[in-house]
PDB file of C-alpha atoms in Angstrom:
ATOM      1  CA  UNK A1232       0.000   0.000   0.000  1.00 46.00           C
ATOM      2  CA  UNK A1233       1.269   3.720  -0.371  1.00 50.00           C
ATOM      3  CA  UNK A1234       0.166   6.719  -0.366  1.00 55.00           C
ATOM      4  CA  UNK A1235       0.332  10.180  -2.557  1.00 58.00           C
ATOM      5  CA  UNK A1236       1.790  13.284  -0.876  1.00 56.00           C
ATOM      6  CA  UNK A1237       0.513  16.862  -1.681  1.00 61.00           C
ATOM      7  CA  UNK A1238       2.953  16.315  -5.342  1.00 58.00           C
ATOM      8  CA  UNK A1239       0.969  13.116  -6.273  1.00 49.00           C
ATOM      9  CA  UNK A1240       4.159  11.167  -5.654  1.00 59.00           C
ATOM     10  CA  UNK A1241       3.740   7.651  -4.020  1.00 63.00           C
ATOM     11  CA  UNK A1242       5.018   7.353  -0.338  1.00 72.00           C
ATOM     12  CA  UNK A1243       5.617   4.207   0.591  1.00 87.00           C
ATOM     13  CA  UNK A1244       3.917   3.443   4.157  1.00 88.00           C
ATOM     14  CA  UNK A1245       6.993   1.216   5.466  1.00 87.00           C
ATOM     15  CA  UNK A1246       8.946   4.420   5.040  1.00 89.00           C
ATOM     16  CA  UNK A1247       6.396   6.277   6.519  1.00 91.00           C
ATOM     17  CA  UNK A1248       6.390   4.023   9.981  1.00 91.00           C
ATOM     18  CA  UNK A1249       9.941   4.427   9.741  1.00 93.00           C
ATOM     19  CA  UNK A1250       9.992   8.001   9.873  1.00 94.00           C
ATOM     20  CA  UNK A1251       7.612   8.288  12.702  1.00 96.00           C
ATOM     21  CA  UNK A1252       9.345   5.698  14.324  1.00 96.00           C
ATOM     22  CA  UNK A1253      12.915   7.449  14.236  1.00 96.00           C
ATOM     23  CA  UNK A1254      10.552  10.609  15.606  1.00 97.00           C
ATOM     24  CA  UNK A1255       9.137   8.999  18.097  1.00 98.00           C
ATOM     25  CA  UNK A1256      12.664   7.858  19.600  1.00 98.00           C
ATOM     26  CA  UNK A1257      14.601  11.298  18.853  1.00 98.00           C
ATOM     27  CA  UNK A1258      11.479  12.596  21.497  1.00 98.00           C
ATOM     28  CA  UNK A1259      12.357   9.574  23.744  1.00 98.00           C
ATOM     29  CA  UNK A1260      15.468  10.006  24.301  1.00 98.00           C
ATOM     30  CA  UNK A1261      15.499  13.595  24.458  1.00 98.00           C
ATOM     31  CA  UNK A1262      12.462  13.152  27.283  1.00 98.00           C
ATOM     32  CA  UNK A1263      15.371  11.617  29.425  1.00 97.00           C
ATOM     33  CA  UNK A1264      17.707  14.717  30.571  1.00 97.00           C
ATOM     34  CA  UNK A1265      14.380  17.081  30.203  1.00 97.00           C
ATOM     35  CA  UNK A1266      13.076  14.969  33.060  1.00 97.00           C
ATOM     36  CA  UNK A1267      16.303  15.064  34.839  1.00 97.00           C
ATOM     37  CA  UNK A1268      16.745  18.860  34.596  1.00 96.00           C
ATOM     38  CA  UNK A1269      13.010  19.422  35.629  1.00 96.00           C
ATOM     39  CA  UNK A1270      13.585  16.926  38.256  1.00 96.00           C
ATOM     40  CA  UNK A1271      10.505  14.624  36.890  1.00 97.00           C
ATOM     41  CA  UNK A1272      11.923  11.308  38.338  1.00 97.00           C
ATOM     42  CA  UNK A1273       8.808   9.880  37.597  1.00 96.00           C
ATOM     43  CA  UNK A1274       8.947  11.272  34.234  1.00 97.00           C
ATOM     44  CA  UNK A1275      12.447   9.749  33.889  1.00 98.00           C
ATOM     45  CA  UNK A1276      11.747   6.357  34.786  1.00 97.00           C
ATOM     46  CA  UNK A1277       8.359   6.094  32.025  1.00 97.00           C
ATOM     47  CA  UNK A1278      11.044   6.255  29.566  1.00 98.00           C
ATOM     48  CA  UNK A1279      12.181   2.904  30.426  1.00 98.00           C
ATOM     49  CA  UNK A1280      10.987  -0.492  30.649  1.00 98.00           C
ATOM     50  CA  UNK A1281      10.536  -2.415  33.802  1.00 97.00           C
ATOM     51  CA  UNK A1282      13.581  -4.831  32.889  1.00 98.00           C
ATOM     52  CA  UNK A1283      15.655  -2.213  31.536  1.00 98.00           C
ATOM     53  CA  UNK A1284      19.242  -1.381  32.218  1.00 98.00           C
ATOM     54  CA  UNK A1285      21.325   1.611  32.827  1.00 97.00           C
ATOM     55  CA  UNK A1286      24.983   1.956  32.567  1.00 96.00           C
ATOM     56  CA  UNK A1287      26.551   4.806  33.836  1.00 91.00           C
ATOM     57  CA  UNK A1288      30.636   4.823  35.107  1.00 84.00           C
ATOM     58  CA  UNK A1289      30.601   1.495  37.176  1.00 89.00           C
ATOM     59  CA  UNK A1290      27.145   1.412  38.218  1.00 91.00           C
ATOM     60  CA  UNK A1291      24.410  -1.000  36.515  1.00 96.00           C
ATOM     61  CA  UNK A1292      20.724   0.454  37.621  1.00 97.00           C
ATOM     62  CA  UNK A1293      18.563  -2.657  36.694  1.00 98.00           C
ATOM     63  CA  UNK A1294      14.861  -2.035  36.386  1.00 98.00           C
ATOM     64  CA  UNK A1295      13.231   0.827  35.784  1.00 97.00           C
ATOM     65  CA  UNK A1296      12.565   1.867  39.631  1.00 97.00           C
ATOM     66  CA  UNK A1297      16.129   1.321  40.376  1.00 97.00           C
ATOM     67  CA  UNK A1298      16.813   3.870  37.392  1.00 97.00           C
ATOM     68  CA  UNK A1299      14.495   6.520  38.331  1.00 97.00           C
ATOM     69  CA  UNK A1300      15.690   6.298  41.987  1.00 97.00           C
ATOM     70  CA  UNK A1301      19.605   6.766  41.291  1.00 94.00           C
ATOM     71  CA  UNK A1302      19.367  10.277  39.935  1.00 95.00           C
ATOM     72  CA  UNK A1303      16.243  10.918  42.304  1.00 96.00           C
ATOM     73  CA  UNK A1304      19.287  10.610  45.301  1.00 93.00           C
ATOM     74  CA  UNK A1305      21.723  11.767  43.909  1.00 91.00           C
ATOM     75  CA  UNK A1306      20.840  15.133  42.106  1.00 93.00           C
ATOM     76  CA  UNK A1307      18.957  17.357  44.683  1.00 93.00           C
ATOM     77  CA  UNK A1308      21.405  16.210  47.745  1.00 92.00           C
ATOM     78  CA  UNK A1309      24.574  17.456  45.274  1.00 92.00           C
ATOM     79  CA  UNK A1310      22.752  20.163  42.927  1.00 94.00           C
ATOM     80  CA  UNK A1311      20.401  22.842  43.143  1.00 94.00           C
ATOM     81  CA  UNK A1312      20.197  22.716  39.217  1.00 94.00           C
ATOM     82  CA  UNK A1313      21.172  21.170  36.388  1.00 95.00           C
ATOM     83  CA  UNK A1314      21.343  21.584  32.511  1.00 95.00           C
ATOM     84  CA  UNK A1315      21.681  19.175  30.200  1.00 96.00           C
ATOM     85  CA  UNK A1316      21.906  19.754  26.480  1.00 95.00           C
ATOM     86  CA  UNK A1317      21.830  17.242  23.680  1.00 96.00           C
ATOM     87  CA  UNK A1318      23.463  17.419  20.485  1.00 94.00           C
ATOM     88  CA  UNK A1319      23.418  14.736  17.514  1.00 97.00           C
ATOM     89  CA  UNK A1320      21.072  12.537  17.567  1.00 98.00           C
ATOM     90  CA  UNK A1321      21.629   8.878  15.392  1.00 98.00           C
ATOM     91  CA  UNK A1322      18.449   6.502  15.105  1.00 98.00           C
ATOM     92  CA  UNK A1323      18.274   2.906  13.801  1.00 97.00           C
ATOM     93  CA  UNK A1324      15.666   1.189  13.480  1.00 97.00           C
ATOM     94  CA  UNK A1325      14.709  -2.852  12.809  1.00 95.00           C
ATOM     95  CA  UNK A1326      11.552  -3.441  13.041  1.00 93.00           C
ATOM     96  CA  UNK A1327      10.429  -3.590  17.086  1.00 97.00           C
ATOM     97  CA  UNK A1328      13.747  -2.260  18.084  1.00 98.00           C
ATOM     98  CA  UNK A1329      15.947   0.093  17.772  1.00 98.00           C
ATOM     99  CA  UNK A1330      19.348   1.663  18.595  1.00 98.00           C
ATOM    100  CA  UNK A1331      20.195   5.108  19.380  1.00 98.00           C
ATOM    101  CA  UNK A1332      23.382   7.163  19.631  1.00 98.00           C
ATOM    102  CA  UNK A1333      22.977  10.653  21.306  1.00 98.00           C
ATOM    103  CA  UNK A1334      25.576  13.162  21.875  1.00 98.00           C
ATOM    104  CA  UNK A1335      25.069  15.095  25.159  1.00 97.00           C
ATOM    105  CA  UNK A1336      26.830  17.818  27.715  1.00 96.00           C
ATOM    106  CA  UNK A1337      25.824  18.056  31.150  1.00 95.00           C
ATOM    107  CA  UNK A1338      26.398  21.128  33.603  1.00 94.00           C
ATOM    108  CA  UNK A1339      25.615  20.465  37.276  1.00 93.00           C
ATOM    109  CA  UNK A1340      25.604  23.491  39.599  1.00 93.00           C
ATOM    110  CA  UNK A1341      25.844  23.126  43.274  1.00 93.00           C
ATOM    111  CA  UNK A1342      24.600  26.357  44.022  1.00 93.00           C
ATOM    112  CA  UNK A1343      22.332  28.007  41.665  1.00 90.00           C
ATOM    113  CA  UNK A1344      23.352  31.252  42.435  1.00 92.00           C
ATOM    114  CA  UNK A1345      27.112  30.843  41.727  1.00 90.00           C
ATOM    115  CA  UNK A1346      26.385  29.719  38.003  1.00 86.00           C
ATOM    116  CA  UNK A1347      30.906  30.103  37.560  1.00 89.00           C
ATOM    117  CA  UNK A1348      30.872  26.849  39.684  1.00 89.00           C
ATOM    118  CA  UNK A1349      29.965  23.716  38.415  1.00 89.00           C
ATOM    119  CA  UNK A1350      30.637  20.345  37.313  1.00 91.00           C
ATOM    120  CA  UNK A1351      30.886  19.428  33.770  1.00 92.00           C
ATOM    121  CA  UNK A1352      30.359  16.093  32.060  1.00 93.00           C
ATOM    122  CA  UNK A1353      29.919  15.482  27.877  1.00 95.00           C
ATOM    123  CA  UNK A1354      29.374  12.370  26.254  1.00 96.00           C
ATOM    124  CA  UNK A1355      27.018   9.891  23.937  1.00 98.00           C
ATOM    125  CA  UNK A1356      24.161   7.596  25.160  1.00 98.00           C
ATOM    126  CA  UNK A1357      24.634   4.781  23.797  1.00 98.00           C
ATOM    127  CA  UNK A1358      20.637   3.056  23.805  1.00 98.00           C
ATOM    128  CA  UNK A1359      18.363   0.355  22.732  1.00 98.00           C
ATOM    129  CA  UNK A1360      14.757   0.942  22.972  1.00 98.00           C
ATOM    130  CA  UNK A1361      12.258  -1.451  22.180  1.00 98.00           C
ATOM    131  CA  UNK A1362       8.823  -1.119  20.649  1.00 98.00           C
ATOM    132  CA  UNK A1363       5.846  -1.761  23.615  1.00 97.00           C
ATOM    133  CA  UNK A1364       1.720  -1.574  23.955  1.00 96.00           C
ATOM    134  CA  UNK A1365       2.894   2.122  25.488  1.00 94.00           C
ATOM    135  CA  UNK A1366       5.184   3.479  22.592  1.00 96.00           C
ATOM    136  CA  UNK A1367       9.017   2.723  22.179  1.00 98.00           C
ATOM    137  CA  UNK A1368      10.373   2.461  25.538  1.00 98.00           C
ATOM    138  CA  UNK A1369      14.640   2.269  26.513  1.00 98.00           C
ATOM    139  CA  UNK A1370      15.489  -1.456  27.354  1.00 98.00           C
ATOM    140  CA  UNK A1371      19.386  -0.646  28.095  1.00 98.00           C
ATOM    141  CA  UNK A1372      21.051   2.623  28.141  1.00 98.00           C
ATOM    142  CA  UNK A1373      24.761   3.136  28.550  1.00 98.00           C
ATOM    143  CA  UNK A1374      26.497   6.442  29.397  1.00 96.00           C
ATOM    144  CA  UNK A1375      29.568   7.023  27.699  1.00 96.00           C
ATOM    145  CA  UNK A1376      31.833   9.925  29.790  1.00 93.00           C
ATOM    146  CA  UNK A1377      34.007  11.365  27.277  1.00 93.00           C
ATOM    147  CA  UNK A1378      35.605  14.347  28.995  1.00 91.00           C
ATOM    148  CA  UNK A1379      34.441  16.622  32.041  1.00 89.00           C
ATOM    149  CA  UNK A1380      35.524  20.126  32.874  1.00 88.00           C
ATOM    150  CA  UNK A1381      34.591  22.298  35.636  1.00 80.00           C
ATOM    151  CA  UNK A1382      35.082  21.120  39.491  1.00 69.00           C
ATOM    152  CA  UNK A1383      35.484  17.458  39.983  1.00 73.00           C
ATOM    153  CA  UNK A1384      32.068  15.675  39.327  1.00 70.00           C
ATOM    154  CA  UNK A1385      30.773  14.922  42.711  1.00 66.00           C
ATOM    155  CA  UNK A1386      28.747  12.104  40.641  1.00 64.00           C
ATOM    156  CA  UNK A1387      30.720   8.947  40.198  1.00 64.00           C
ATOM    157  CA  UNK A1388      30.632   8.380  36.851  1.00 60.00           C
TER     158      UNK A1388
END
């Protein structure tokens, strides 16, 4: 089956899903530090699925409470507010799952009001998501540190 677009050309619907689909997982894994920096840990964790798992440094967060908990401890008790800004963003898709590379820089302040300090960390997520009754969904996400700058991360990453 296909379908004409507004120049009478023929779309074909397979590339049609697979458009949506890469835009559907550019949102999802851009959801991920929005919820972080609006401190949605809630938010956070729906990006995942229950048996997912998170990479980042030398920790392994399995499941997706486990994953919405780690950054629900550790960011208010170090930072009054962070930033996190995403670059590239790569999508594959295969049918009901899908790999994504995403280039991101995050700044963590300690005190909001002395923006000059703060704790810098850039690098790529590295993610599989997975196609479920509730939308594409992360199944394992790795954090990939590729250089900090600022004060020492008080994360361990």
């Amino acid at each position: 089956m296909s379908l004409t677009n507004e120049r009478n050309e023929d779309v074909d619907t397979a590339t049609v899903q697979r458009l949506l689909d890469e835009s559907e997982l550019r949102k999802l894994i851009q959801a991920v530090p929005r919820a972080l920096d609006e401190g949605d840990f809630d938010g956070y964790g729906a990006q995942f699925t229950e048996d997912a798992v998170m990479e980042i440094g030398r920790e392994v967060r399995r499941g997706r409470q486990a994953i919405a908990d780690g950054p629900r401890h550790d960011l208010p008790s170090r930072y009054e507010a962070t930033y996190h800004h995403m670059g590239q963003i790569y999508v594959d898709v295969d049918e009901d799952e899908a790999t994504i590379l995403a280039y991101i820089f995050a700044y963590h302040l300690p005190k909001a009001s002395e923006p000059m300090t703060h704790e810098d960390a850039g690098g790529k997520y590295h993610a599989v998501a997975r196609r479920t009754e509730n939308g594409w969904r992360i199944a394992r996400l790795r954090l990939e540190i590729v250089l900090t700058q600022g004060a020492s991360l008080s994360l361990d990453v």
